[in-house]
Tab-separated table of C-alpha atoms and ligand atoms in Angstrom:
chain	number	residue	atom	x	y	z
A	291	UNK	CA	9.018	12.256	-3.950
A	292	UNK	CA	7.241	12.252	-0.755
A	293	UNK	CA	3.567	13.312	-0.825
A	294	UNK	CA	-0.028	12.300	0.608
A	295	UNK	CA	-1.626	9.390	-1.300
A	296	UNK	CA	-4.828	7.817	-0.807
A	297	UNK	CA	-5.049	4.127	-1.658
A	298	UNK	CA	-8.194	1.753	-1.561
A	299	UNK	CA	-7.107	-1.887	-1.713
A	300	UNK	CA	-9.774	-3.179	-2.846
A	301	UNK	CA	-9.010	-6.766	-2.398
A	302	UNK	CA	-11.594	-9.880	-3.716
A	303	UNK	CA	-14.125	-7.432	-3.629
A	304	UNK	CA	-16.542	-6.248	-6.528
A	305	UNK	CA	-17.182	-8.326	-9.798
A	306	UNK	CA	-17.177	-6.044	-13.155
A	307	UNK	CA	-20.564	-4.092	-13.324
A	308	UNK	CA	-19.966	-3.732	-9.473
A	309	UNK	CA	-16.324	-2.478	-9.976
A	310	UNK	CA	-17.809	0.172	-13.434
A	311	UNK	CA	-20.606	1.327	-10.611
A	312	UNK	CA	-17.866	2.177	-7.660
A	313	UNK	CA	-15.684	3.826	-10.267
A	314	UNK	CA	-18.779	5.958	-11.736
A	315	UNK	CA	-19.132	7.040	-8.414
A	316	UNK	CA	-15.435	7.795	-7.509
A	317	UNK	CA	-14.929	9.850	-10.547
A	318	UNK	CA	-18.379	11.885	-10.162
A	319	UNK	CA	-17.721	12.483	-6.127
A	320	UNK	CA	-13.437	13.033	-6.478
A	321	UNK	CA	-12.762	15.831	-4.769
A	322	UNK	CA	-10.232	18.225	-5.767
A	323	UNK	CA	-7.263	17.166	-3.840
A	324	UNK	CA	-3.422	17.116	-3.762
A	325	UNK	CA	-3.266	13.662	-2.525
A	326	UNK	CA	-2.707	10.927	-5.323
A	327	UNK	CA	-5.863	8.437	-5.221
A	328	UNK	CA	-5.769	4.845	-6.486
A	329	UNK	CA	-7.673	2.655	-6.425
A	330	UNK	CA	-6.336	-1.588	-6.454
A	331	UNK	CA	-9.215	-3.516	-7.935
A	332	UNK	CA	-8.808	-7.340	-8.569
A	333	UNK	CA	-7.114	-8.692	-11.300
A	334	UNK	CA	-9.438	-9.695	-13.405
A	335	UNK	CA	-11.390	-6.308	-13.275
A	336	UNK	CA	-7.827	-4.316	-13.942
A	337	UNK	CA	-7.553	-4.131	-17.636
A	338	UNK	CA	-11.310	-2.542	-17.671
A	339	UNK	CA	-10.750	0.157	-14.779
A	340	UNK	CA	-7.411	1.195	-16.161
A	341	UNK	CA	-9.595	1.850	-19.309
A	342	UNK	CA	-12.276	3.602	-17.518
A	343	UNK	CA	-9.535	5.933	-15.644
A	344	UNK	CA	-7.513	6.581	-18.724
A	345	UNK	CA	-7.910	10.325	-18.428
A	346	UNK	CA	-8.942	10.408	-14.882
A	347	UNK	CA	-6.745	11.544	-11.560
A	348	UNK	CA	-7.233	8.451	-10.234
A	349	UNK	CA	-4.072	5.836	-10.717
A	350	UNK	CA	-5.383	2.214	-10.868
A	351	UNK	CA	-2.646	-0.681	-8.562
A	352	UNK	CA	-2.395	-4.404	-9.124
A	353	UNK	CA	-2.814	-6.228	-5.945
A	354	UNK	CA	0.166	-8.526	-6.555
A	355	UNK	CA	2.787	-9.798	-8.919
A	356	UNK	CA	4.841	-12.334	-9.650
A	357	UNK	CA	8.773	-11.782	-9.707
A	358	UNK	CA	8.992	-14.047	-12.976
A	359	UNK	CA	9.064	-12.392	-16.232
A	360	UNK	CA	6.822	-15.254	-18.120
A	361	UNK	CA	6.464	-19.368	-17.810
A	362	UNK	CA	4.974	-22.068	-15.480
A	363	UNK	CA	3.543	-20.361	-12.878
A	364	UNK	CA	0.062	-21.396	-13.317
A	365	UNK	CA	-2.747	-18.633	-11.333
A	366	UNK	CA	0.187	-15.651	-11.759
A	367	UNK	CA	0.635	-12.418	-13.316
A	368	UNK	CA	3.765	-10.798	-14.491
A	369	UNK	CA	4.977	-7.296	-14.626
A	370	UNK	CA	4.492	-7.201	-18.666
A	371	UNK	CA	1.227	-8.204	-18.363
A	372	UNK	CA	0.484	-5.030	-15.658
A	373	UNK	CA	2.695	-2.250	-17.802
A	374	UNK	CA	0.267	-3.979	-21.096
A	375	UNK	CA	-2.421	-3.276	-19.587
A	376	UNK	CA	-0.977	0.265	-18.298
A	377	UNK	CA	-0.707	-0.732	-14.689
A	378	UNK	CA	2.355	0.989	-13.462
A	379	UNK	CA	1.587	0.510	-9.544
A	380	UNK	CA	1.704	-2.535	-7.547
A	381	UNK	CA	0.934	-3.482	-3.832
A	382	UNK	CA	3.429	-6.046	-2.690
A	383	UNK	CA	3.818	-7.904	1.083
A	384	UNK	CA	-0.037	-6.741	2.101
A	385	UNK	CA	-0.375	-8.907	5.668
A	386	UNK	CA	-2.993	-11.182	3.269
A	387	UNK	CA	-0.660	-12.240	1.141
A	388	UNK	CA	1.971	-13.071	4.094
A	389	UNK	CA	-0.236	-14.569	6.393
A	390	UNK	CA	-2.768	-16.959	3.672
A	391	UNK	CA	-0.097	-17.594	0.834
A	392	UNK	CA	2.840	-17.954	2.680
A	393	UNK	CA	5.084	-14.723	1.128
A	394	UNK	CA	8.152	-14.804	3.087
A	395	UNK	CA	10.478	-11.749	3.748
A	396	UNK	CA	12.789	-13.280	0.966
A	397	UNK	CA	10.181	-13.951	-1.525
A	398	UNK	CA	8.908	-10.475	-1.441
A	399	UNK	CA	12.002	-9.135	-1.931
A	400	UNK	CA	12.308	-10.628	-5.156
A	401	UNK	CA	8.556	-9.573	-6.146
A	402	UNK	CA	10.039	-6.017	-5.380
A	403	UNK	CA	13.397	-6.155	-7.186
A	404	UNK	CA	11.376	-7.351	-10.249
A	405	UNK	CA	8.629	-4.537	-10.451
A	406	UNK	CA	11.435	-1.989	-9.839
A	407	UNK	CA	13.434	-3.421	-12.622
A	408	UNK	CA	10.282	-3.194	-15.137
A	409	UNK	CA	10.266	0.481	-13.894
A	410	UNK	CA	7.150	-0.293	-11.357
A	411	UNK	CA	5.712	1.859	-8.282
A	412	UNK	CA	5.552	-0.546	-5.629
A	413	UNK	CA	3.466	0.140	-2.383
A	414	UNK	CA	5.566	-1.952	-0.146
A	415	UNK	CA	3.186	-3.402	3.010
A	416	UNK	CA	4.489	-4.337	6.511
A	417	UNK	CA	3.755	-4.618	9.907
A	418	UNK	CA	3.064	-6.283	13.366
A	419	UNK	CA	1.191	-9.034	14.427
A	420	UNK	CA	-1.318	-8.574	17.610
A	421	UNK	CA	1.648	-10.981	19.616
A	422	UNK	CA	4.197	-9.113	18.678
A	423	UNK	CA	3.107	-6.339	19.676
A	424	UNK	CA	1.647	-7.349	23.039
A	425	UNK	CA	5.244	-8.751	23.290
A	426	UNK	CA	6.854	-5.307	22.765
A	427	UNK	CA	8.280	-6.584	19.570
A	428	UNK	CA	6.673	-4.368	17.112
A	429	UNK	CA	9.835	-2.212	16.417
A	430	UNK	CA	11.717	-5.233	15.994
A	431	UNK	CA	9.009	-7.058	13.572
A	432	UNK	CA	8.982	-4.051	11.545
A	433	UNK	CA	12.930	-2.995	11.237
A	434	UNK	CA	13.515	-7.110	10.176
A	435	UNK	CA	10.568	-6.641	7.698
A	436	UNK	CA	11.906	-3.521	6.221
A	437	UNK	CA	15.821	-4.956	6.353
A	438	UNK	CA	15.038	-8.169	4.419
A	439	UNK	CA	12.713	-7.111	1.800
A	440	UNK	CA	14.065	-3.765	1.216
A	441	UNK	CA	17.189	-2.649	2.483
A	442	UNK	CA	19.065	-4.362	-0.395
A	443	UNK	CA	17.887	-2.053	-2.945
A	444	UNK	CA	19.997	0.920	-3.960
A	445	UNK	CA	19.675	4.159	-3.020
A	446	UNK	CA	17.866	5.342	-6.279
A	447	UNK	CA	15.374	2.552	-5.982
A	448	UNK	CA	13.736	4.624	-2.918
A	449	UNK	CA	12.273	7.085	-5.294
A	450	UNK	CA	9.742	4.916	-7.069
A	451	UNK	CA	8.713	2.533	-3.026
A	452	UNK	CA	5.889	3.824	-1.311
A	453	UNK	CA	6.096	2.192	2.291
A	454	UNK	CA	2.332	1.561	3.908
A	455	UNK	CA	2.460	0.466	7.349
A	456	UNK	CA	-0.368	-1.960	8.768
A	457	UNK	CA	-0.284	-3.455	12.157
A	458	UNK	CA	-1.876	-7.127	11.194
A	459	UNK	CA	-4.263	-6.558	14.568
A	460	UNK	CA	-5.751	-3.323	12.866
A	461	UNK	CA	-6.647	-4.951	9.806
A	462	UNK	CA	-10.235	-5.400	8.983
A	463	UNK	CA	-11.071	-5.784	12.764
A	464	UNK	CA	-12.763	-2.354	13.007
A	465	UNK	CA	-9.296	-1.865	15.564
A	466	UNK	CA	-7.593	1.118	14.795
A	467	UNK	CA	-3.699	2.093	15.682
A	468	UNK	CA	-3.881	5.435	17.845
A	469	UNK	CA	-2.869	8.063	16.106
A	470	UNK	CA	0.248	8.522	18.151
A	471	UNK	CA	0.863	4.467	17.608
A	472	UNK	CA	0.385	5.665	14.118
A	473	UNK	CA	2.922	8.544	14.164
A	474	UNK	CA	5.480	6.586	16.872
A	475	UNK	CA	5.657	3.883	14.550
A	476	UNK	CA	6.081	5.837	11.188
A	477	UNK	CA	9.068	8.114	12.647
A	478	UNK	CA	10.866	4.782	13.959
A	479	UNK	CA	10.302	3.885	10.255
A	480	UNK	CA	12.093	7.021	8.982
A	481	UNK	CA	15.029	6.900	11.843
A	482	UNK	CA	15.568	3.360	10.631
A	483	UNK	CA	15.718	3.885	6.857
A	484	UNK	CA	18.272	6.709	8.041
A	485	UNK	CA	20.471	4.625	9.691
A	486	UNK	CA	20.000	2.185	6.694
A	487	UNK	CA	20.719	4.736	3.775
A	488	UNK	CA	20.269	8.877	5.031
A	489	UNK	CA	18.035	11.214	5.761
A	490	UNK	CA	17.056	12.348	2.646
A	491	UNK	CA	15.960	9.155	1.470
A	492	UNK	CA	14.110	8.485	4.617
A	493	UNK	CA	12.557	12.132	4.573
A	494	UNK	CA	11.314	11.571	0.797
A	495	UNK	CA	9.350	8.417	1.272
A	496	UNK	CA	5.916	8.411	1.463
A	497	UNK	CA	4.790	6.047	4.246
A	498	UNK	CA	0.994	5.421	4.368
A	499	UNK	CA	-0.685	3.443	7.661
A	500	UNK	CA	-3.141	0.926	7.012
A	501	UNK	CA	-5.374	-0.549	9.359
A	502	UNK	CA	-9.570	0.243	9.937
A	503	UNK	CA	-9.237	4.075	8.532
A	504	UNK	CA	-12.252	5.213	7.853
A	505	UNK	CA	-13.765	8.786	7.658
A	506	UNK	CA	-14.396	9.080	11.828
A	507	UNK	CA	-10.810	8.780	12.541
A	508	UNK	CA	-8.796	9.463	9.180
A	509	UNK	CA	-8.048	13.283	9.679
A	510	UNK	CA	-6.706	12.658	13.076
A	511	UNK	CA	-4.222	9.865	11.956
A	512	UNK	CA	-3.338	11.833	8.600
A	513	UNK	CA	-2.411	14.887	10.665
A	514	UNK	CA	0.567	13.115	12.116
A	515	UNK	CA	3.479	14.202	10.537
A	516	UNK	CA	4.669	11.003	10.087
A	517	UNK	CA	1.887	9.874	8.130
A	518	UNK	CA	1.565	10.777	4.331
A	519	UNK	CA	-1.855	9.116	3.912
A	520	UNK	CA	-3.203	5.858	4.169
A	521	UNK	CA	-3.844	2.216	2.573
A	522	UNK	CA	-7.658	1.730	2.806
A	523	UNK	CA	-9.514	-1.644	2.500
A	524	UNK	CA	-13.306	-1.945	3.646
A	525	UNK	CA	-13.674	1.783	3.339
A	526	UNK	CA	-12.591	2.151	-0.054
A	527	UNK	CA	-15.676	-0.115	-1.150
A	528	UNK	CA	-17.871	2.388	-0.241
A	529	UNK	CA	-17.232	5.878	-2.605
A	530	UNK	CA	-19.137	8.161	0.262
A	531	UNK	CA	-16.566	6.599	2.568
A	532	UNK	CA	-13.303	6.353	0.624
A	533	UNK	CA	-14.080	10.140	-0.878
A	534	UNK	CA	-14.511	11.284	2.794
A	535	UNK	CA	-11.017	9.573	3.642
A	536	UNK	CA	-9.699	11.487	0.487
A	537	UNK	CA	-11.038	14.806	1.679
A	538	UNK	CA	-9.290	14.500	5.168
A	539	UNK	CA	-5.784	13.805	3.410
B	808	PEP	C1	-5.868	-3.249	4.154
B	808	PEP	O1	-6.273	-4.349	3.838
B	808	PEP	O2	-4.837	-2.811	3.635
B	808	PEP	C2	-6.621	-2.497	5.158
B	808	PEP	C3	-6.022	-1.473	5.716
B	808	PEP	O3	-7.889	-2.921	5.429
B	808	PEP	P1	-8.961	-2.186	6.381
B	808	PEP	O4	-8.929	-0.727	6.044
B	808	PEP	O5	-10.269	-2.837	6.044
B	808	PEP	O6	-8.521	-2.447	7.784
């Protein structure tokens, strides 16, 4: 069901007592809101902040997953091991993942196929490179991103994706998509899910943009109608920051 989510990827940021400290924070300063708020701390920190948010609003996401149920895949975590820890959410494809471990269209796919089958929320990440979109590729980029790692799924499968868009160039650089980049991309997001499955599927998606949000600039880019929220990295390290963000959902 579509509606406005706030995420903070939180990426290999914060140890423990750092990660207890931001979360302290979050849940004294959380406004009330009708945006859903997570939060994606590291791995290692996860079991601990699902703990802390037990009875909180905010939903705690794994960063990654593997698609294998168990065995020799030495460094990886499987969807058991997220649901046993009551992680239901996942963030799968982020640029990071494509660009410095190699995840390929193909393999992502699978990642997302096996989180949906272990009845997962996946926030499915995507987007242009700098190139590309110098190159007036960006529509193309994103359509072949969206067709390989997604469009394979049925119909029902749409309910539990959450699509976050990031143009690569906007991540971490301080760059920010317009907001009418922002919304121009998002609709040809929806217009191409229609022609892939219908409008209702492509009306009920939530689809977040990524990409230097931060409080200056977040109302303006969530006010596109388009744009259900956003996918927050540096930001979301800083509670004052990330609560503002949450505020101007
Ligand atoms: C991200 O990594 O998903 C992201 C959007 O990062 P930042 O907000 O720092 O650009």
């Amino acid at each position: 069901m579509r509606s406005k989510i706030v995420a903070g990827n939180w990426k290999m940021n914060k140890n423990l007592s750092e990660t207890q400290v931001l979360l302290e924070e979050l849940s004294e300063k959380l406004p009330s809101t009708e945006a859903e708020v997570i939060v994606a701390p590291t791995f290692v920190n996860l079991a601990d902040t699902a703990r802390m948010l037990k009875s909180s609003k905010i939903k705690v996401a794994a960063q990654n997953m593997h698609f294998a149920e168990s065995g020799a895949y030495t460094g990886e975590i499987s969807a058991d091991m997220l649901l046993n820890i009551n992680v239901e959410l996942v963030i799968i494809g982020h640029s990071e993942r494509r660009a410095y471990f190699g995840e390929t269209d193909e393999f992502l796919s699978k990642k997302v196929k096996a989180a949906l089958a272990n009845n997962m929320r996946v926030i499915f990440c995507f987007g242009e490179e700098l190139e590309e979109r110098k190159a007036g590729n960006h529509f193309k980029v994103v359509e072949s991103q969206l067709k390989n790692g997604l469009f394979d799924l049925p119909a029902e499968a749409w309910q539990h994706l959450v699509l976050a868009y990031e143009p690569v160039w906007a991540i971490g650089t301080g760059e920010t998509a317009s907001p009418e980049q922002a919304q121009e991309m998002h609709a040809f997001i929806r217009k191409t899910i229609t022609e892939a499955y219908d409008a209702s599927i492509a009306d009920e998606v939530s689809i977040l943009y990524g990409g230097s949000v931060k409080p200056s600039n977040a109302r303006e880019i969530f006010s596109k109608p388009d744009v259900d929220g956003g996918l927050i990295g540096g930001a979301a390290l800083v509670a004052d920051d990330f609560i503002d963000i949450i505020r101007a959902s």
